[in-house]
Coordinates of C-alpha atoms and ligand atoms in Angstrom, one line a residue:
M56 CA -59.0 -2.1 10.8
F57 CA -58.6 -5.9 10.5
K58 CA -58.4 -7.0 6.9
K59 CA -59.7 -10.4 6.2
I60 CA -58.0 -12.4 3.4
S61 CA -60.6 -13.9 1.2
E62 CA -61.1 -17.6 1.0
R63 CA -60.6 -17.4 -2.7
K64 CA -57.1 -15.9 -2.2
I65 CA -56.1 -18.6 0.2
Y66 CA -57.3 -21.2 -2.2
S67 CA -55.4 -19.8 -5.2
R68 CA -52.2 -19.6 -3.1
L69 CA -52.6 -23.2 -2.2
I70 CA -52.9 -24.3 -5.8
M71 CA -49.8 -22.2 -6.7
A72 CA -47.8 -23.9 -4.0
V73 CA -48.9 -27.4 -5.1
L74 CA -48.0 -26.5 -8.7
I75 CA -44.5 -25.3 -7.9
T76 CA -43.8 -28.4 -5.9
M77 CA -45.0 -30.6 -8.7
L78 CA -42.8 -28.7 -11.2
L79 CA -39.7 -29.0 -9.1
A80 CA -40.3 -32.7 -8.5
G81 CA -41.0 -33.2 -12.2
S82 CA -37.7 -31.6 -13.3
V83 CA -35.7 -33.9 -11.0
L84 CA -37.5 -37.0 -12.3
A85 CA -37.2 -35.9 -15.9
S86 CA -33.4 -35.5 -15.7
G87 CA -33.0 -38.9 -14.1
H88 CA -30.3 -37.6 -11.8
V89 CA -29.5 -34.3 -10.2
Q90 CA -26.5 -32.5 -11.6
S91 CA -24.8 -31.6 -8.4
D92 CA -23.5 -28.1 -7.9
N93 CA -21.3 -29.3 -5.1
P94 CA -18.3 -30.8 -6.8
K95 CA -16.3 -33.7 -5.3
Y96 CA -13.4 -33.3 -7.6
V97 CA -12.0 -29.9 -8.4
F98 CA -9.4 -29.0 -10.9
F99 CA -8.3 -25.3 -10.7
L100 CA -6.0 -24.8 -13.7
I101 CA -4.1 -21.5 -14.0
G102 CA -2.2 -20.4 -17.0
D103 CA 0.3 -17.9 -15.6
G104 CA 0.4 -14.8 -17.8
M105 CA -2.2 -16.4 -20.1
A106 CA -5.0 -14.1 -21.4
S107 CA -7.0 -14.5 -24.6
S108 CA -4.2 -13.4 -26.9
Q109 CA -1.8 -16.2 -25.6
A110 CA -4.6 -18.8 -25.9
T111 CA -5.8 -17.5 -29.3
L112 CA -2.3 -17.6 -30.8
A113 CA -1.7 -21.1 -29.5
E114 CA -5.0 -22.3 -30.9
Y115 CA -4.3 -20.8 -34.4
Y116 CA -0.8 -22.3 -34.3
N117 CA -2.2 -25.7 -33.4
Q118 CA -4.7 -25.6 -36.2
F119 CA -2.0 -24.4 -38.6
E120 CA 0.2 -27.2 -37.5
N121 CA -2.5 -29.8 -38.1
L122 CA -3.1 -28.7 -41.7
E123 CA -2.1 -31.4 -44.1
E124 CA -0.2 -29.0 -46.3
P125 CA 0.7 -26.0 -44.2
N126 CA 2.1 -23.2 -46.3
H127 CA 4.5 -20.7 -45.0
S128 CA 4.2 -18.2 -47.8
Y129 CA 2.5 -15.0 -46.8
E130 CA 3.1 -13.8 -50.4
E131 CA 0.9 -16.5 -51.8
H132 CA -1.5 -17.3 -49.1
G133 CA -1.7 -14.3 -46.8
E134 CA -3.9 -14.9 -43.8
S135 CA -6.1 -17.6 -45.4
F136 CA -4.2 -20.7 -44.4
I137 CA -6.8 -21.8 -41.8
D138 CA -10.2 -22.5 -43.1
M139 CA -12.5 -20.7 -40.6
T140 CA -15.7 -21.4 -42.7
T141 CA -16.2 -24.9 -41.3
E142 CA -18.3 -25.3 -38.2
E143 CA -16.2 -28.0 -36.6
H144 CA -12.8 -27.2 -35.3
S145 CA -11.8 -30.4 -33.6
D146 CA -8.3 -29.0 -33.2
R147 CA -9.6 -26.1 -31.0
L148 CA -7.9 -25.9 -27.6
M149 CA -9.6 -28.0 -25.0
M150 CA -10.0 -24.9 -22.8
H151 CA -12.1 -23.3 -25.6
R152 CA -14.4 -26.3 -25.8
L153 CA -15.5 -26.1 -22.1
D154 CA -19.2 -25.3 -21.5
F155 CA -18.9 -21.9 -19.8
A156 CA -16.8 -18.7 -20.3
G157 CA -16.6 -15.7 -18.1
S158 CA -14.1 -12.9 -17.4
T159 CA -12.1 -11.7 -14.5
R160 CA -10.7 -8.3 -13.5
T161 CA -7.2 -8.7 -12.3
A162 CA -6.2 -5.5 -10.5
G163 CA -4.6 -5.7 -7.1
S164 CA -5.1 -3.8 -3.9
F165 CA -3.6 -0.5 -5.1
T166 CA -2.3 -1.5 -8.5
L167 CA -4.0 -1.7 -11.9
V168 CA -1.2 -3.9 -13.3
P169 CA -0.9 -6.8 -10.9
G170 CA 1.8 -9.2 -9.8
S171 CA 1.5 -13.0 -9.7
A172 CA 1.5 -13.2 -5.9
Q173 CA -1.3 -10.7 -5.8
T174 CA -3.5 -12.3 -8.4
A175 CA -2.8 -15.8 -7.0
T176 CA -3.9 -14.6 -3.6
S177 CA -7.1 -13.2 -5.0
L178 CA -7.9 -16.4 -7.0
A179 CA -7.0 -18.6 -4.0
T180 CA -8.4 -16.6 -1.0
G181 CA -10.9 -14.1 -2.4
I182 CA -9.2 -10.9 -1.2
K183 CA -7.1 -8.2 -2.7
T184 CA -3.6 -7.7 -1.5
D185 CA -0.2 -6.1 -2.3
R186 CA 2.0 -7.0 -5.2
N187 CA 4.4 -9.5 -3.6
T188 CA 2.3 -10.8 -0.8
I189 CA 1.3 -14.5 -0.5
S190 CA -2.1 -15.0 1.1
L191 CA -1.9 -12.2 3.7
D192 CA -4.3 -9.3 3.6
V193 CA -3.1 -5.7 3.4
N194 CA -2.7 -5.7 7.2
D195 CA -0.5 -8.8 7.1
N196 CA -3.1 -11.1 8.5
P197 CA -3.0 -14.6 7.0
V198 CA -6.0 -15.6 4.9
K199 CA -7.3 -19.1 4.2
S200 CA -7.2 -20.4 0.6
V201 CA -10.0 -22.5 -0.9
L202 CA -7.5 -25.4 -1.2
M203 CA -6.8 -25.3 2.6
A204 CA -10.5 -24.9 3.3
A205 CA -11.2 -28.0 1.1
K206 CA -8.5 -29.8 3.0
E207 CA -10.1 -29.0 6.4
K208 CA -13.3 -30.5 4.9
G209 CA -11.4 -33.7 4.3
M210 CA -10.6 -33.4 0.6
A211 CA -7.2 -34.5 -0.7
T212 CA -5.1 -31.7 -2.0
G213 CA -2.5 -31.3 -4.8
L214 CA -0.3 -28.6 -6.4
V215 CA 1.4 -29.0 -9.8
S216 CA 3.5 -26.3 -11.5
T217 CA 6.0 -26.1 -14.3
A218 CA 7.6 -23.2 -12.4
R219 CA 9.2 -23.9 -9.0
I220 CA 6.5 -25.5 -6.8
T221 CA 7.4 -22.7 -4.3
H222 CA 6.6 -20.0 -6.9
A223 CA 3.9 -17.4 -6.3
T224 CA 0.8 -19.2 -7.8
P225 CA 1.0 -22.5 -6.0
A226 CA 2.3 -20.8 -2.9
A227 CA -0.9 -18.7 -2.5
F228 CA -2.9 -21.9 -2.2
A229 CA -0.9 -23.5 0.6
S230 CA 1.2 -21.0 2.4
N231 CA 1.1 -17.5 4.0
V232 CA 4.2 -15.3 3.7
P233 CA 4.8 -11.5 3.4
D234 CA 7.0 -11.8 0.4
R235 CA 6.9 -14.3 -2.6
G236 CA 10.7 -14.5 -2.4
M237 CA 10.5 -16.5 0.8
E238 CA 10.4 -19.8 -1.1
N239 CA 12.3 -21.7 1.7
E240 CA 9.6 -20.8 4.1
I241 CA 6.9 -21.7 1.6
A242 CA 8.5 -25.2 1.1
A243 CA 8.4 -25.7 4.8
Q244 CA 4.8 -24.6 5.1
Y245 CA 3.8 -27.2 2.5
L246 CA 5.1 -29.8 4.9
E247 CA 3.3 -28.3 7.9
N248 CA 0.1 -28.1 5.8
K249 CA 0.5 -31.7 4.6
I250 CA -0.3 -31.1 1.0
D251 CA -0.9 -34.6 -0.4
Y252 CA 0.6 -34.2 -3.8
L253 CA 3.4 -31.7 -4.8
A254 CA 4.9 -31.9 -8.3
G255 CA 7.0 -29.1 -10.0
G256 CA 10.4 -27.5 -10.1
G257 CA 12.3 -26.0 -7.2
A258 CA 14.4 -28.8 -5.6
R259 CA 16.8 -26.1 -4.5
H260 CA 14.4 -24.9 -1.8
F261 CA 14.2 -28.4 -0.2
L262 CA 17.9 -29.4 -0.3
A263 CA 20.0 -28.9 2.9
S264 CA 22.2 -25.8 2.6
S265 CA 25.3 -28.1 2.6
N266 CA 24.3 -29.0 -0.9
E267 CA 25.9 -26.6 -3.4
N268 CA 22.7 -26.2 -5.3
S269 CA 20.6 -25.4 -2.2
K270 CA 19.1 -21.9 -1.7
R271 CA 18.2 -22.7 1.9
K272 CA 19.7 -20.5 4.6
D273 CA 19.2 -23.0 7.4
D274 CA 20.5 -26.6 7.7
R275 CA 17.1 -28.2 7.3
N276 CA 16.9 -31.0 4.7
L277 CA 13.3 -30.8 3.7
F278 CA 13.5 -33.9 1.5
E279 CA 14.4 -35.9 4.6
E280 CA 11.7 -34.2 6.7
F281 CA 9.1 -34.9 4.0
A282 CA 10.2 -38.6 3.9
N283 CA 10.1 -38.8 7.8
E284 CA 6.5 -37.6 7.6
G285 CA 5.7 -40.5 5.3
Y286 CA 6.0 -38.8 1.9
E287 CA 7.1 -40.7 -1.2
V288 CA 10.0 -38.4 -2.2
F289 CA 11.3 -38.1 -5.7
E290 CA 13.9 -35.3 -5.5
S291 CA 15.5 -35.0 -8.9
S292 CA 15.2 -35.9 -12.6
A293 CA 17.2 -39.0 -11.7
D294 CA 14.1 -40.2 -9.9
T295 CA 11.8 -39.6 -12.9
A296 CA 11.7 -43.2 -13.9
A297 CA 10.8 -44.2 -10.3
F298 CA 8.2 -41.5 -10.3
R299 CA 6.7 -42.8 -13.5
D300 CA 6.7 -46.4 -12.3
Y301 CA 5.2 -45.4 -8.9
M302 CA 1.6 -46.6 -8.4
P303 CA 0.0 -44.5 -5.8
M304 CA -1.9 -46.1 -2.9
A305 CA -4.8 -44.5 -1.0
G306 CA -3.4 -42.2 1.7
D307 CA 0.0 -41.8 0.1
R308 CA 1.7 -38.4 0.0
V309 CA 4.1 -37.4 -2.8
L310 CA 6.8 -34.8 -3.4
Y311 CA 8.4 -34.7 -6.8
T312 CA 10.9 -32.0 -7.9
P313 CA 12.6 -32.9 -11.1
T314 CA 14.5 -29.6 -11.5
M315 CA 16.5 -27.3 -9.2
S316 CA 14.6 -24.2 -10.5
H317 CA 11.8 -24.1 -13.0
V318 CA 11.0 -27.0 -15.3
S319 CA 12.3 -26.2 -18.7
Y320 CA 10.2 -24.4 -21.3
E321 CA 8.1 -27.0 -23.1
I322 CA 10.0 -26.4 -26.4
D323 CA 13.2 -27.5 -24.6
R324 CA 11.7 -30.0 -22.1
V325 CA 10.8 -32.5 -24.8
N326 CA 14.4 -33.5 -25.1
K327 CA 14.9 -33.9 -21.3
L328 CA 14.0 -36.5 -18.7
V329 CA 11.2 -34.4 -17.1
P330 CA 7.5 -35.2 -17.4
S331 CA 5.0 -32.9 -19.0
I332 CA 2.5 -30.9 -17.0
A333 CA -0.2 -33.3 -18.3
E334 CA 1.8 -36.3 -17.0
M335 CA 2.3 -34.6 -13.6
T336 CA -1.4 -33.9 -13.5
Q337 CA -2.3 -37.5 -14.3
K338 CA -0.2 -38.8 -11.5
G339 CA -1.9 -36.4 -9.2
I340 CA -5.3 -37.8 -10.3
D341 CA -4.1 -41.4 -9.8
L342 CA -3.2 -40.5 -6.2
L343 CA -5.8 -38.0 -5.1
S344 CA -8.9 -39.7 -6.7
Q345 CA -8.4 -42.5 -4.2
D346 CA -9.6 -40.3 -1.4
D347 CA -13.3 -40.9 -0.6
D348 CA -13.8 -37.2 0.2
G349 CA -12.6 -36.1 -3.3
F350 CA -9.8 -33.7 -4.1
F351 CA -8.8 -30.2 -4.9
M352 CA -5.9 -29.9 -7.3
M353 CA -4.3 -26.6 -8.5
V354 CA -2.3 -27.0 -11.7
E355 CA -0.2 -24.1 -13.0
G356 CA 1.2 -23.6 -16.5
G357 CA 3.8 -21.4 -14.8
R358 CA 6.1 -20.8 -17.7
I359 CA 3.7 -19.2 -20.2
D360 CA 4.3 -16.1 -18.2
H361 CA 8.1 -16.4 -18.3
A362 CA 8.1 -17.0 -22.1
A363 CA 5.9 -13.9 -22.5
H364 CA 8.2 -11.8 -20.3
D365 CA 10.9 -12.8 -22.7
N366 CA 8.6 -11.9 -25.7
D367 CA 9.5 -15.4 -27.0
V368 CA 6.7 -16.3 -29.4
A369 CA 7.5 -20.0 -29.9
A370 CA 8.1 -20.7 -26.2
T371 CA 4.8 -18.9 -25.3
I372 CA 2.8 -21.0 -27.8
H373 CA 4.4 -24.4 -26.8
D374 CA 3.9 -23.8 -23.1
T375 CA 0.3 -22.8 -23.7
L376 CA -0.4 -25.9 -25.7
A377 CA 1.3 -28.1 -23.0
F378 CA -1.0 -26.4 -20.4
D379 CA -4.0 -27.2 -22.6
D380 CA -2.9 -30.8 -22.6
A381 CA -3.3 -30.7 -18.8
V382 CA -6.8 -29.3 -19.3
K383 CA -7.4 -32.4 -21.5
T384 CA -6.2 -34.7 -18.8
A385 CA -8.6 -33.1 -16.4
Y386 CA -11.4 -33.4 -19.0
K387 CA -10.8 -37.1 -19.4
F388 CA -11.3 -37.5 -15.7
Y389 CA -14.5 -35.4 -15.9
L390 CA -15.8 -37.8 -18.5
E391 CA -15.6 -40.6 -16.0
H392 CA -17.2 -38.5 -13.2
P393 CA -19.3 -36.0 -15.0
N394 CA -21.7 -35.2 -12.2
E395 CA -19.0 -34.7 -9.5
T396 CA -16.2 -33.0 -11.3
L397 CA -15.6 -29.2 -11.7
I398 CA -12.9 -27.9 -14.0
I399 CA -11.9 -24.2 -13.8
V400 CA -9.4 -22.8 -16.3
A401 CA -8.2 -19.3 -15.4
G402 CA -5.4 -17.0 -16.2
D403 CA -3.9 -14.8 -13.5
H404 CA -3.0 -11.7 -15.6
E405 CA -1.7 -11.0 -19.1
T406 CA 2.0 -10.9 -19.7
G407 CA 3.9 -9.2 -22.5
G408 CA 1.1 -7.1 -24.1
L409 CA 0.9 -9.8 -26.8
G410 CA -0.5 -8.4 -30.0
L411 CA -1.8 -10.6 -32.8
N412 CA -0.5 -8.4 -35.7
S413 CA 2.1 -5.8 -35.3
C414 CA 2.1 -3.7 -38.4
E415 CA 4.0 -0.4 -38.0
G416 CA 4.1 3.1 -39.4
M417 CA 2.5 3.3 -42.8
E418 CA 1.8 -0.4 -43.1
Y419 CA -1.8 -1.3 -43.2
D420 CA -1.9 -5.1 -43.2
Y421 CA -4.2 -7.5 -41.6
F422 CA -2.4 -10.7 -41.2
M423 CA -0.2 -13.0 -39.1
D424 CA 2.2 -15.6 -40.6
L425 CA 2.5 -18.6 -38.3
G426 CA 4.8 -20.4 -40.7
P427 CA 8.2 -19.1 -39.4
I428 CA 7.3 -20.2 -35.9
R429 CA 7.3 -23.9 -37.0
D430 CA 11.0 -23.7 -37.7
I431 CA 11.9 -22.6 -34.2
K432 CA 13.4 -25.5 -32.1
V433 CA 14.5 -23.9 -28.9
S434 CA 13.5 -21.2 -26.4
I435 CA 15.5 -18.0 -26.6
E436 CA 16.3 -17.9 -22.8
E437 CA 17.4 -21.5 -22.3
G438 CA 18.2 -22.7 -25.8
F439 CA 20.3 -19.9 -27.1
E440 CA 23.3 -17.9 -25.8
Y441 CA 25.6 -15.4 -27.3
T442 CA 29.2 -16.0 -26.2
G443 CA 31.0 -13.5 -28.3
D444 CA 31.2 -15.7 -31.4
R445 CA 29.2 -13.8 -34.0
A446 CA 29.5 -16.5 -36.7
Q447 CA 27.9 -19.0 -34.3
V448 CA 24.9 -16.6 -33.8
Y449 CA 24.2 -16.7 -37.5
T450 CA 24.6 -20.5 -37.5
D451 CA 22.2 -20.8 -34.6
L452 CA 19.7 -18.5 -36.3
K453 CA 19.8 -20.9 -39.3
E454 CA 19.7 -24.2 -37.4
D455 CA 17.5 -23.4 -34.4
F456 CA 15.4 -20.5 -35.6
G457 CA 15.0 -21.4 -39.3
I458 CA 16.3 -18.0 -40.3
E459 CA 18.5 -18.3 -43.4
K460 CA 19.1 -14.7 -44.0
L461 CA 18.4 -11.5 -42.1
N462 CA 17.1 -8.4 -43.9
D463 CA 19.1 -5.2 -43.6
R464 CA 17.0 -3.9 -40.7
E465 CA 17.2 -7.2 -38.7
K466 CA 20.9 -7.4 -39.3
E467 CA 21.4 -3.8 -38.0
M468 CA 19.4 -4.7 -34.9
L469 CA 21.4 -7.8 -34.2
E470 CA 24.8 -6.3 -34.9
N471 CA 24.0 -3.4 -32.6
A472 CA 22.9 -5.8 -29.8
M473 CA 26.1 -7.8 -30.2
D474 CA 28.2 -4.6 -30.1
L475 CA 26.4 -3.5 -26.9
Q476 CA 26.7 -6.9 -25.3
D477 CA 30.5 -7.1 -26.1
A478 CA 30.9 -3.7 -24.6
E479 CA 28.6 -3.8 -21.6
G480 CA 27.9 -7.5 -20.9
S481 CA 24.7 -9.5 -20.9
G482 CA 23.0 -7.3 -18.3
A483 CA 22.8 -4.4 -20.7
N484 CA 19.5 -3.2 -22.2
V485 CA 18.7 -2.7 -25.9
M486 CA 17.5 0.8 -25.1
D487 CA 21.2 1.7 -24.7
F488 CA 21.6 1.6 -28.5
G489 CA 18.2 3.0 -29.3
G490 CA 16.4 -0.4 -29.5
Y491 CA 12.7 0.5 -29.0
W492 CA 11.4 -2.9 -27.9
P493 CA 10.9 -4.3 -24.4
Q494 CA 13.6 -6.5 -22.9
A495 CA 13.1 -8.7 -19.8
S496 CA 15.8 -8.0 -17.2
W497 CA 17.0 -11.6 -17.1
I498 CA 17.7 -12.0 -20.8
S499 CA 20.6 -10.5 -22.8
P500 CA 20.3 -7.8 -25.5
V501 CA 21.1 -10.4 -28.2
Q502 CA 18.4 -12.8 -26.8
S503 CA 15.9 -10.0 -26.7
T504 CA 16.7 -8.9 -30.3
I505 CA 16.2 -12.5 -31.6
A506 CA 12.9 -12.6 -29.7
H507 CA 11.7 -9.5 -31.6
I508 CA 13.1 -10.6 -34.9
T509 CA 11.3 -13.9 -34.7
S510 CA 8.1 -12.3 -33.4
K511 CA 8.1 -9.7 -36.1
R512 CA 8.5 -12.3 -38.8
S513 CA 5.2 -13.6 -37.8
E514 CA 3.7 -10.1 -37.3
I515 CA 3.4 -10.8 -33.6
G516 CA 4.0 -7.7 -31.4
W517 CA 4.8 -7.1 -27.7
T518 CA 4.2 -3.9 -25.8
S519 CA 5.8 -5.0 -22.5
S520 CA 8.4 -7.2 -20.9
A521 CA 6.2 -7.3 -17.8
H522 CA 2.5 -7.9 -17.0
T523 CA -0.4 -5.9 -18.4
G524 CA -3.7 -5.0 -16.7
Q525 CA -6.4 -6.4 -19.0
I526 CA -9.5 -8.3 -18.0
I527 CA -9.0 -11.9 -18.9
P528 CA -11.2 -14.9 -19.7
I529 CA -12.1 -17.8 -17.4
R530 CA -13.6 -21.1 -18.5
S531 CA -15.4 -23.8 -16.6
H532 CA -17.1 -27.1 -17.0
G533 CA -19.0 -29.6 -14.9
A534 CA -20.5 -29.5 -11.4
G535 CA -21.2 -25.9 -10.5
A536 CA -19.5 -24.6 -13.6
A537 CA -22.3 -22.3 -14.6
R538 CA -21.5 -20.1 -11.6
Y539 CA -18.4 -18.8 -13.4
N540 CA -20.3 -17.8 -16.5
D541 CA -20.2 -14.1 -15.5
S542 CA -18.3 -10.9 -15.6
M543 CA -16.3 -11.2 -12.4
D544 CA -13.5 -10.0 -10.2
N545 CA -10.7 -12.5 -9.6
T546 CA -11.7 -12.6 -6.0
D547 CA -15.1 -13.8 -7.0
V548 CA -13.5 -17.0 -8.3
A549 CA -12.3 -18.1 -4.8
N550 CA -15.6 -17.1 -3.2
I551 CA -17.8 -18.9 -5.7
T552 CA -15.6 -22.0 -5.4
A553 CA -15.8 -21.9 -1.6
E554 CA -19.6 -21.6 -1.9
L555 CA -19.7 -24.6 -4.2
L556 CA -17.6 -26.6 -1.8
D557 CA -19.7 -25.3 1.2
V558 CA -16.6 -24.1 3.0
E559 CA -15.8 -20.8 4.8
L560 CA -12.7 -18.9 3.7
N561 CA -12.2 -16.1 6.2
Ligands
ZN619 ZN1 1.5 -14.6 -13.0

């Protein structure tokens, strides 16, 4: 039977429709402008190996450093050396002052504890893949990254890293290879893909094989090829002054590789002729922001991960703080373009199983002592080496690590490590003498032992020399940033970003 809608119902629906329209129009008028959800400028900053523990430790250390009278003494002051009762912490990390915070699951295709190629592929392309794969799916089909999709849309693109620029994280945004070790191919694909701005370590993958430092297997000189394609090329630290003086013009393309391999750890870099990650980010802004279609720039704090693999507490902190300076650089740009800029600050996975307090056995303490970290002047991997001269080790401990005297237990650990290294070389592992702590494969038993002595003095613990599988935070700010305020998978980050940019990934 035909059911007649009453006139009264039609009338009330009409009124509702008019009211809704008025409400929508009113909210637009009231705000004066529409906060766009479609960003024109995108910063995708990734702290490699950075989870909440790395960022928390760096923030506490930063606050501790900024105290007028920092006090080292745990005996006197215990854990009370940062006043947490005040509302304002202007010395909080920039990443912790952004508007939105969410979380990302990091597991890979068939692994709970992921690799960097895997997580970078997920963050860049929105799919899960195998541990060492760069932007190919599990059936080896290439997948498009959000950076490449942004490029097809006309946006300018940039990659910055403190690791080699051909390392896994940047690679996933602008290349497709079955193994992350194919860094020569990755470098060549950057040229094919015409990435507008490339700044980071890894000159060895661009040099012709005739150069003794080259890692290339062919005779291609990529520096020459980039230059022939119109790139401004700055190929070594000797070009750093020229890089700094260079004023980018609209449409320029730039390749800058100040180091053969990774850029030095921040704690060591400050004495060298290599710009900081923030400075490399700023130069990228100077160039890419001249494009009328906007830009997509990925910035990686690549060595937080390496420092955490080494279980090197000071190097981890300083690289995290340097990464946060790059976040600040992005934020300054946001302040000039608040309605059009999106900042995403992610980690890819946790490294080291970093624990903020490492009491053992029958101890029952609740504290960290950040004081001893202030006295560390070098990274353990690059700034310290055991050459067989034991007296020198004790001098280095004093001068570079601020350790005047070892206690009996520390001394036994160190002497055991030196015995082992004398007998079996730097490739030996501390487990060979019963050392119970993790040791990264590329550092020596003595280096690893110093890493654990210095960490333990601050009550910092490490459960691993590799990655761990925890869920990690993501922060965001600006146009579309609210979309990341969620409990997500790392693949969601790429997919949401693609939606905001109105581009298709695959
Ligand atoms: Zn990683």
